[in-house]
Amino acid sequence: MPTTPLKFAAIDIGSNAVRLLFCNVFRHNGVPVFKKYDLIRIPIRLGEDSFLHHYISESKSRDLLKTMQAFKLLMEVEQPVAYRACATSAMRDATNGQEVIEAIRQRAGITIEIIDGSTEAQLIYQNHIEEHLDKNKSYLYVDVGGGSTELTLFSNKKHIFSRSFNIGTVRVLHNRVSKEQWKDFAAWIKENTKKYSPLIAIGSGGNINKLFKMSGKKDGKYLTLPKLHELADSITQYTLQQRIETLGLKPDRADVIIPAVTIYQTVMKNADISKMLVPQIGLSDGIVHDLYEQYTSGNKVFSAFAQDRTASQHT
């Protein structure tokens, strides 16, 4: 019989949106089972400020604070045994990033870590997707966010490398990725993946999840590179307004979905990959996996929800 589940929460403060994930974890036949049961996504595009002006504006800071206050209230209701809040590329690039998260700590009672690209890649790796892959094949995990792209390669179920690049959908949208960056990105991929061919891609991120749904493919099936080209050609026929009204895309998805396709196409082309799995997991899932491992090993670093709540009540 499954054990009583442990509840965890993960906050992902990205460049295009902010997310709060609640996940139950229970052991079944001695193996942990992760069941996501609620995901709240708020479209705050911090990258628009950070990548263009290297500064989080007062209005975006205010929106982020209100969102964190709301997330804190939700966590007080849900009572996870542990939580962790991580900010990625946009906050890394903002000169006032530390100032923004300190204001949130004082006024919302949530402690946020600004993590570097390497830590972000490591947390994504915590999903341990390699455990469910064919041990005789090689896979390239491609996580595309608003500010960066994380690549992780697995071969024979072993982690070979993880690398983060400052190439993300919001940066591409606003022409903040130079030709030289694209060239270096492509060359690095080609050089570091060639001996693992043939590779299969594993796509992660909100845009590839949406593209997979639009493809009509069923879970567990591959999204091929030709199909990705076809989807891109189809989407570009629509104006931004039509993408929202006719295709049903969210406003903050409609303008970055083509930049996302460009990044995935670049990776797949240069790694000589023809097909991609889309398991619909990402950074917040990796945070939960890491929390569970920390919690069950007795490490309480990220398990101080009760103390954080008490602290915020006295602020």
PDB file of N, CA and C in Angstrom, residues 205-284:
ATOM      1  N   GLY A 205       9.845  22.865 -20.980  1.00  0.00           N
ATOM      2  CA  GLY A 205       9.494  24.282 -21.016  1.00  0.00           C
ATOM      3  C   GLY A 205       8.062  24.463 -21.489  1.00  0.00           C
ATOM      4  N   GLY A 206       7.467  25.583 -21.113  1.00  0.00           N
ATOM      5  CA  GLY A 206       6.073  25.832 -21.448  1.00  0.00           C
ATOM      6  C   GLY A 206       5.789  25.850 -22.934  1.00  0.00           C
ATOM      7  N   ASN A 207       6.729  26.357 -23.723  1.00  0.00           N
ATOM      8  CA  ASN A 207       6.494  26.455 -25.163  1.00  0.00           C
ATOM      9  C   ASN A 207       6.472  25.095 -25.842  1.00  0.00           C
ATOM     10  N   ILE A 208       7.406  24.224 -25.495  1.00  0.00           N
ATOM     11  CA  ILE A 208       7.424  22.904 -26.139  1.00  0.00           C
ATOM     12  C   ILE A 208       6.244  22.070 -25.668  1.00  0.00           C
ATOM     13  N   ASN A 209       5.798  22.282 -24.426  1.00  0.00           N
ATOM     14  CA  ASN A 209       4.588  21.598 -23.959  1.00  0.00           C
ATOM     15  C   ASN A 209       3.393  21.999 -24.814  1.00  0.00           C
ATOM     16  N   LYS A 210       3.288  23.298 -25.103  1.00  0.00           N
ATOM     17  CA  LYS A 210       2.183  23.794 -25.924  1.00  0.00           C
ATOM     18  C   LYS A 210       2.299  23.277 -27.354  1.00  0.00           C
ATOM     19  N   LEU A 211       3.494  23.292 -27.911  1.00  0.00           N
ATOM     20  CA  LEU A 211       3.702  22.797 -29.275  1.00  0.00           C
ATOM     21  C   LEU A 211       3.356  21.315 -29.375  1.00  0.00           C
ATOM     22  N   PHE A 212       3.693  20.563 -28.340  1.00  0.00           N
ATOM     23  CA  PHE A 212       3.377  19.133 -28.331  1.00  0.00           C
ATOM     24  C   PHE A 212       1.862  18.923 -28.357  1.00  0.00           C
ATOM     25  N   LYS A 213       1.140  19.716 -27.570  1.00  0.00           N
ATOM     26  CA  LYS A 213      -0.325  19.616 -27.563  1.00  0.00           C
ATOM     27  C   LYS A 213      -0.898  19.993 -28.925  1.00  0.00           C
ATOM     28  N   MET A 214      -0.332  21.037 -29.530  1.00  0.00           N
ATOM     29  CA  MET A 214      -0.805  21.477 -30.842  1.00  0.00           C
ATOM     30  C   MET A 214      -0.530  20.433 -31.927  1.00  0.00           C
ATOM     31  N   SER A 215       0.487  19.606 -31.712  1.00  0.00           N
ATOM     32  CA  SER A 215       0.843  18.591 -32.711  1.00  0.00           C
ATOM     33  C   SER A 215      -0.160  17.446 -32.760  1.00  0.00           C
ATOM     34  N   GLY A 216      -0.955  17.317 -31.688  1.00  0.00           N
ATOM     35  CA  GLY A 216      -1.924  16.225 -31.635  1.00  0.00           C
ATOM     36  C   GLY A 216      -1.317  14.896 -31.228  1.00  0.00           C
ATOM     37  N   LYS A 217      -0.045  14.906 -30.860  1.00  0.00           N
ATOM     38  CA  LYS A 217       0.628  13.675 -30.447  1.00  0.00           C
ATOM     39  C   LYS A 217       0.138  13.245 -29.061  1.00  0.00           C
ATOM     40  N   LYS A 218       0.158  11.953 -28.812  1.00  0.00           N
ATOM     41  CA  LYS A 218      -0.214  11.428 -27.506  1.00  0.00           C
ATOM     42  C   LYS A 218       1.025  11.329 -26.619  1.00  0.00           C
ATOM     43  N   ASP A 219       0.800  11.356 -25.299  1.00  0.00           N
ATOM     44  CA  ASP A 219       1.909  11.245 -24.352  1.00  0.00           C
ATOM     45  C   ASP A 219       2.752  10.014 -24.664  1.00  0.00           C
ATOM     46  N   GLY A 220       4.059  10.183 -24.603  1.00  0.00           N
ATOM     47  CA  GLY A 220       4.959   9.074 -24.876  1.00  0.00           C
ATOM     48  C   GLY A 220       5.372   8.962 -26.328  1.00  0.00           C
ATOM     49  N   LYS A 221       4.713   9.721 -27.198  1.00  0.00           N
ATOM     50  CA  LYS A 221       5.052   9.714 -28.621  1.00  0.00           C
ATOM     51  C   LYS A 221       6.069  10.813 -28.920  1.00  0.00           C
ATOM     52  N   TYR A 222       6.742  10.683 -30.040  1.00  0.00           N
ATOM     53  CA  TYR A 222       7.781  11.636 -30.413  1.00  0.00           C
ATOM     54  C   TYR A 222       7.226  12.825 -31.196  1.00  0.00           C
ATOM     55  N   LEU A 223       7.821  13.986 -30.947  1.00  0.00           N
ATOM     56  CA  LEU A 223       7.611  15.162 -31.785  1.00  0.00           C
ATOM     57  C   LEU A 223       8.826  15.236 -32.703  1.00  0.00           C
ATOM     58  N   THR A 224       8.605  15.085 -34.003  1.00  0.00           N
ATOM     59  CA  THR A 224       9.731  15.040 -34.937  1.00  0.00           C
ATOM     60  C   THR A 224      10.150  16.440 -35.365  1.00  0.00           C
ATOM     61  N   LEU A 225      11.377  16.546 -35.856  1.00  0.00           N
ATOM     62  CA  LEU A 225      11.875  17.833 -36.334  1.00  0.00           C
ATOM     63  C   LEU A 225      11.043  18.345 -37.513  1.00  0.00           C
ATOM     64  N   PRO A 226      10.671  17.500 -38.490  1.00  0.00           N
ATOM     65  CA  PRO A 226       9.792  17.985 -39.570  1.00  0.00           C
ATOM     66  C   PRO A 226       8.454  18.515 -39.047  1.00  0.00           C
ATOM     67  N   LYS A 227       7.900  17.855 -38.016  1.00  0.00           N
ATOM     68  CA  LYS A 227       6.635  18.323 -37.440  1.00  0.00           C
ATOM     69  C   LYS A 227       6.827  19.669 -36.752  1.00  0.00           C
ATOM     70  N   LEU A 228       7.972  19.851 -36.113  1.00  0.00           N
ATOM     71  CA  LEU A 228       8.285  21.128 -35.470  1.00  0.00           C
ATOM     72  C   LEU A 228       8.372  22.232 -36.523  1.00  0.00           C
ATOM     73  N   HIS A 229       9.018  21.938 -37.652  1.00  0.00           N
ATOM     74  CA  HIS A 229       9.080  22.895 -38.768  1.00  0.00           C
ATOM     75  C   HIS A 229       7.668  23.235 -39.247  1.00  0.00           C
ATOM     76  N   GLU A 230       6.846  22.210 -39.373  1.00  0.00           N
ATOM     77  CA  GLU A 230       5.469  22.383 -39.859  1.00  0.00           C
ATOM     78  C   GLU A 230       4.660  23.272 -38.914  1.00  0.00           C
ATOM     79  N   LEU A 231       4.795  23.025 -37.613  1.00  0.00           N
ATOM     80  CA  LEU A 231       4.081  23.837 -36.623  1.00  0.00           C
ATOM     81  C   LEU A 231       4.531  25.292 -36.683  1.00  0.00           C
ATOM     82  N   ALA A 232       5.842  25.502 -36.809  1.00  0.00           N
ATOM     83  CA  ALA A 232       6.377  26.865 -36.885  1.00  0.00           C
ATOM     84  C   ALA A 232       5.848  27.586 -38.116  1.00  0.00           C
ATOM     85  N   ASP A 233       5.855  26.894 -39.260  1.00  0.00           N
ATOM     86  CA  ASP A 233       5.348  27.499 -40.498  1.00  0.00           C
ATOM     87  C   ASP A 233       3.881  27.872 -40.362  1.00  0.00           C
ATOM     88  N   SER A 234       3.122  27.006 -39.687  1.00  0.00           N
ATOM     89  CA  SER A 234       1.693  27.259 -39.498  1.00  0.00           C
ATOM     90  C   SER A 234       1.452  28.450 -38.575  1.00  0.00           C
ATOM     91  N   ILE A 235       2.164  28.493 -37.446  1.00  0.00           N
ATOM     92  CA  ILE A 235       1.966  29.565 -36.463  1.00  0.00           C
ATOM     93  C   ILE A 235       2.342  30.925 -37.039  1.00  0.00           C
ATOM     94  N   THR A 236       3.410  30.968 -37.832  1.00  0.00           N
ATOM     95  CA  THR A 236       3.865  32.256 -38.386  1.00  0.00           C
ATOM     96  C   THR A 236       2.886  32.841 -39.391  1.00  0.00           C
ATOM     97  N   GLN A 237       1.921  32.052 -39.835  1.00  0.00           N
ATOM     98  CA  GLN A 237       0.899  32.572 -40.749  1.00  0.00           C
ATOM     99  C   GLN A 237      -0.113  33.459 -40.015  1.00  0.00           C
ATOM    100  N   TYR A 238      -0.117  33.367 -38.701  1.00  0.00           N
ATOM    101  CA  TYR A 238      -1.079  34.111 -37.885  1.00  0.00           C
ATOM    102  C   TYR A 238      -0.422  35.341 -37.262  1.00  0.00           C
ATOM    103  N   THR A 239      -1.195  36.415 -37.142  1.00  0.00           N
ATOM    104  CA  THR A 239      -0.724  37.582 -36.400  1.00  0.00           C
ATOM    105  C   THR A 239      -0.754  37.243 -34.911  1.00  0.00           C
ATOM    106  N   LEU A 240      -0.135  38.096 -34.092  1.00  0.00           N
ATOM    107  CA  LEU A 240      -0.157  37.858 -32.648  1.00  0.00           C
ATOM    108  C   LEU A 240      -1.584  37.764 -32.125  1.00  0.00           C
ATOM    109  N   GLN A 241      -2.440  38.660 -32.583  1.00  0.00           N
ATOM    110  CA  GLN A 241      -3.831  38.656 -32.131  1.00  0.00           C
ATOM    111  C   GLN A 241      -4.542  37.379 -32.550  1.00  0.00           C
ATOM    112  N   GLN A 242      -4.273  36.917 -33.762  1.00  0.00           N
ATOM    113  CA  GLN A 242      -4.893  35.684 -34.251  1.00  0.00           C
ATOM    114  C   GLN A 242      -4.383  34.459 -33.495  1.00  0.00           C
ATOM    115  N   ARG A 243      -3.129  34.499 -33.088  1.00  0.00           N
ATOM    116  CA  ARG A 243      -2.590  33.379 -32.308  1.00  0.00           C
ATOM    117  C   ARG A 243      -3.336  33.247 -30.984  1.00  0.00           C
ATOM    118  N   ILE A 244      -3.719  34.389 -30.428  1.00  0.00           N
ATOM    119  CA  ILE A 244      -4.467  34.399 -29.166  1.00  0.00           C
ATOM    120  C   ILE A 244      -5.915  33.987 -29.397  1.00  0.00           C
ATOM    121  N   GLU A 245      -6.556  34.600 -30.392  1.00  0.00           N
ATOM    122  CA  GLU A 245      -7.990  34.389 -30.614  1.00  0.00           C
ATOM    123  C   GLU A 245      -8.299  33.079 -31.331  1.00  0.00           C
ATOM    124  N   THR A 246      -7.488  32.720 -32.322  1.00  0.00           N
ATOM    125  CA  THR A 246      -7.772  31.534 -33.136  1.00  0.00           C
ATOM    126  C   THR A 246      -7.071  30.284 -32.620  1.00  0.00           C
ATOM    127  N   LEU A 247      -5.800  30.421 -32.258  1.00  0.00           N
ATOM    128  CA  LEU A 247      -5.033  29.261 -31.792  1.00  0.00           C
ATOM    129  C   LEU A 247      -5.170  29.027 -30.292  1.00  0.00           C
ATOM    130  N   GLY A 248      -5.709  30.028 -29.580  1.00  0.00           N
ATOM    131  CA  GLY A 248      -5.922  29.871 -28.145  1.00  0.00           C
ATOM    132  C   GLY A 248      -4.671  30.001 -27.304  1.00  0.00           C
ATOM    133  N   LEU A 249      -3.635  30.674 -27.847  1.00  0.00           N
ATOM    134  CA  LEU A 249      -2.410  30.870 -27.074  1.00  0.00           C
ATOM    135  C   LEU A 249      -2.589  31.998 -26.060  1.00  0.00           C
ATOM    136  N   LYS A 250      -1.944  31.877 -24.919  1.00  0.00           N
ATOM    137  CA  LYS A 250      -1.945  32.967 -23.949  1.00  0.00           C
ATOM    138  C   LYS A 250      -1.160  34.139 -24.534  1.00  0.00           C
ATOM    139  N   PRO A 251      -1.526  35.368 -24.178  1.00  0.00           N
ATOM    140  CA  PRO A 251      -0.813  36.535 -24.723  1.00  0.00           C
ATOM    141  C   PRO A 251       0.698  36.480 -24.509  1.00  0.00           C
ATOM    142  N   ASP A 252       1.128  35.981 -23.345  1.00  0.00           N
ATOM    143  CA  ASP A 252       2.571  35.927 -23.079  1.00  0.00           C
ATOM    144  C   ASP A 252       3.224  34.670 -23.655  1.00  0.00           C
ATOM    145  N   ARG A 253       2.449  33.851 -24.343  1.00  0.00           N
ATOM    146  CA  ARG A 253       2.985  32.694 -25.058  1.00  0.00           C
ATOM    147  C   ARG A 253       3.039  32.976 -26.554  1.00  0.00           C
ATOM    148  N   ALA A 254       2.084  33.780 -27.021  1.00  0.00           N
ATOM    149  CA  ALA A 254       1.928  34.004 -28.461  1.00  0.00           C
ATOM    150  C   ALA A 254       3.152  34.620 -29.118  1.00  0.00           C
ATOM    151  N   ASP A 255       3.856  35.488 -28.394  1.00  0.00           N
ATOM    152  CA  ASP A 255       5.002  36.169 -29.014  1.00  0.00           C
ATOM    153  C   ASP A 255       6.334  35.455 -28.816  1.00  0.00           C
ATOM    154  N   VAL A 256       6.403  34.516 -27.885  1.00  0.00           N
ATOM    155  CA  VAL A 256       7.685  33.831 -27.642  1.00  0.00           C
ATOM    156  C   VAL A 256       7.724  32.402 -28.176  1.00  0.00           C
ATOM    157  N   ILE A 257       6.615  31.915 -28.706  1.00  0.00           N
ATOM    158  CA  ILE A 257       6.586  30.513 -29.141  1.00  0.00           C
ATOM    159  C   ILE A 257       7.468  30.273 -30.362  1.00  0.00           C
ATOM    160  N   ILE A 258       7.550  31.251 -31.267  1.00  0.00           N
ATOM    161  CA  ILE A 258       8.423  31.099 -32.436  1.00  0.00           C
ATOM    162  C   ILE A 258       9.901  31.215 -32.049  1.00  0.00           C
ATOM    163  N   PRO A 259      10.289  32.177 -31.188  1.00  0.00           N
ATOM    164  CA  PRO A 259      11.667  32.150 -30.682  1.00  0.00           C
ATOM    165  C   PRO A 259      12.028  30.814 -30.029  1.00  0.00           C
ATOM    166  N   ALA A 260      11.060  30.210 -29.326  1.00  0.00           N
ATOM    167  CA  ALA A 260      11.313  28.904 -28.703  1.00  0.00           C
ATOM    168  C   ALA A 260      11.583  27.846 -29.765  1.00  0.00           C
ATOM    169  N   VAL A 261      10.760  27.842 -30.813  1.00  0.00           N
ATOM    170  CA  VAL A 261      10.958  26.881 -31.901  1.00  0.00           C
ATOM    171  C   VAL A 261      12.349  27.054 -32.508  1.00  0.00           C
ATOM    172  N   THR A 262      12.762  28.300 -32.686  1.00  0.00           N
ATOM    173  CA  THR A 262      14.084  28.582 -33.262  1.00  0.00           C
ATOM    174  C   THR A 262      15.194  27.957 -32.426  1.00  0.00           C
ATOM    175  N   ILE A 263      15.069  28.051 -31.108  1.00  0.00           N
ATOM    176  CA  ILE A 263      16.088  27.477 -30.218  1.00  0.00           C
ATOM    177  C   ILE A 263      16.091  25.952 -30.311  1.00  0.00           C
ATOM    178  N   TYR A 264      14.902  25.341 -30.240  1.00  0.00           N
ATOM    179  CA  TYR A 264      14.826  23.880 -30.341  1.00  0.00           C
ATOM    180  C   TYR A 264      15.350  23.388 -31.688  1.00  0.00           C
ATOM    181  N   GLN A 265      14.993  24.092 -32.756  1.00  0.00           N
ATOM    182  CA  GLN A 265      15.471  23.706 -34.083  1.00  0.00           C
ATOM    183  C   GLN A 265      16.995  23.793 -34.169  1.00  0.00           C
ATOM    184  N   THR A 266      17.554  24.849 -33.588  1.00  0.00           N
ATOM    185  CA  THR A 266      19.010  25.023 -33.598  1.00  0.00           C
ATOM    186  C   THR A 266      19.706  23.871 -32.881  1.00  0.00           C
ATOM    187  N   VAL A 267      19.159  23.500 -31.722  1.00  0.00           N
ATOM    188  CA  VAL A 267      19.747  22.395 -30.957  1.00  0.00           C
ATOM    189  C   VAL A 267      19.645  21.089 -31.735  1.00  0.00           C
ATOM    190  N   MET A 268      18.448  20.789 -32.224  1.00  0.00           N
ATOM    191  CA  MET A 268      18.230  19.507 -32.895  1.00  0.00           C
ATOM    192  C   MET A 268      19.048  19.398 -34.180  1.00  0.00           C
ATOM    193  N   LYS A 269      19.107  20.478 -34.926  1.00  0.00           N
ATOM    194  CA  LYS A 269      19.863  20.472 -36.185  1.00  0.00           C
ATOM    195  C   LYS A 269      21.352  20.231 -35.929  1.00  0.00           C
ATOM    196  N   ASN A 270      21.917  20.941 -34.970  1.00  0.00           N
ATOM    197  CA  ASN A 270      23.360  20.852 -34.731  1.00  0.00           C
ATOM    198  C   ASN A 270      23.774  19.603 -33.957  1.00  0.00           C
ATOM    199  N   ALA A 271      22.813  18.990 -33.267  1.00  0.00           N
ATOM    200  CA  ALA A 271      23.094  17.724 -32.580  1.00  0.00           C
ATOM    201  C   ALA A 271      22.662  16.536 -33.435  1.00  0.00           C
ATOM    202  N   ASP A 272      22.202  16.831 -34.650  1.00  0.00           N
ATOM    203  CA  ASP A 272      21.752  15.790 -35.584  1.00  0.00           C
ATOM    204  C   ASP A 272      20.658  14.920 -34.960  1.00  0.00           C
ATOM    205  N   ILE A 273      19.649  15.600 -34.377  1.00  0.00           N
ATOM    206  CA  ILE A 273      18.527  14.928 -33.714  1.00  0.00           C
ATOM    207  C   ILE A 273      17.280  15.056 -34.585  1.00  0.00           C
ATOM    208  N   SER A 274      16.557  13.954 -34.747  1.00  0.00           N
ATOM    209  CA  SER A 274      15.367  13.973 -35.601  1.00  0.00           C
ATOM    210  C   SER A 274      14.053  13.919 -34.831  1.00  0.00           C
ATOM    211  N   LYS A 275      14.112  13.541 -33.536  1.00  0.00           N
ATOM    212  CA  LYS A 275      12.861  13.410 -32.786  1.00  0.00           C
ATOM    213  C   LYS A 275      13.054  13.769 -31.313  1.00  0.00           C
ATOM    214  N   MET A 276      11.923  14.139 -30.687  1.00  0.00           N
ATOM    215  CA  MET A 276      11.964  14.648 -29.317  1.00  0.00           C
ATOM    216  C   MET A 276      10.819  14.072 -28.484  1.00  0.00           C
ATOM    217  N   LEU A 277      11.149  13.695 -27.252  1.00  0.00           N
ATOM    218  CA  LEU A 277      10.140  13.340 -26.258  1.00  0.00           C
ATOM    219  C   LEU A 277       9.781  14.599 -25.477  1.00  0.00           C
ATOM    220  N   VAL A 278       8.508  14.725 -25.074  1.00  0.00           N
ATOM    221  CA  VAL A 278       8.080  15.899 -24.302  1.00  0.00           C
ATOM    222  C   VAL A 278       7.344  15.414 -23.046  1.00  0.00           C
ATOM    223  N   PRO A 279       8.069  15.141 -21.954  1.00  0.00           N
ATOM    224  CA  PRO A 279       7.457  14.581 -20.746  1.00  0.00           C
ATOM    225  C   PRO A 279       6.757  15.603 -19.850  1.00  0.00           C
ATOM    226  N   GLN A 280       6.804  16.875 -20.218  1.00  0.00           N
ATOM    227  CA  GLN A 280       6.152  17.962 -19.477  1.00  0.00           C
ATOM    228  C   GLN A 280       6.640  18.050 -18.026  1.00  0.00           C
ATOM    229  N   ILE A 281       7.952  18.176 -17.886  1.00  0.00           N
ATOM    230  CA  ILE A 281       8.579  18.428 -16.589  1.00  0.00           C
ATOM    231  C   ILE A 281       9.571  19.568 -16.752  1.00  0.00           C
ATOM    232  N   GLY A 282       9.914  20.220 -15.636  1.00  0.00           N
ATOM    233  CA  GLY A 282      10.824  21.351 -15.728  1.00  0.00           C
ATOM    234  C   GLY A 282      11.497  21.661 -14.406  1.00  0.00           C
ATOM    235  N   LEU A 283      11.895  22.920 -14.248  1.00  0.00           N
ATOM    236  CA  LEU A 283      12.647  23.329 -13.061  1.00  0.00           C
ATOM    237  C   LEU A 283      11.868  23.097 -11.774  1.00  0.00           C
ATOM    238  N   SER A 284      10.588  23.464 -11.749  1.00  0.00           N
ATOM    239  CA  SER A 284       9.816  23.313 -10.510  1.00  0.00           C
ATOM    240  C   SER A 284       9.719  21.845 -10.098  1.00  0.00           C
TER     241      SER A 284
END
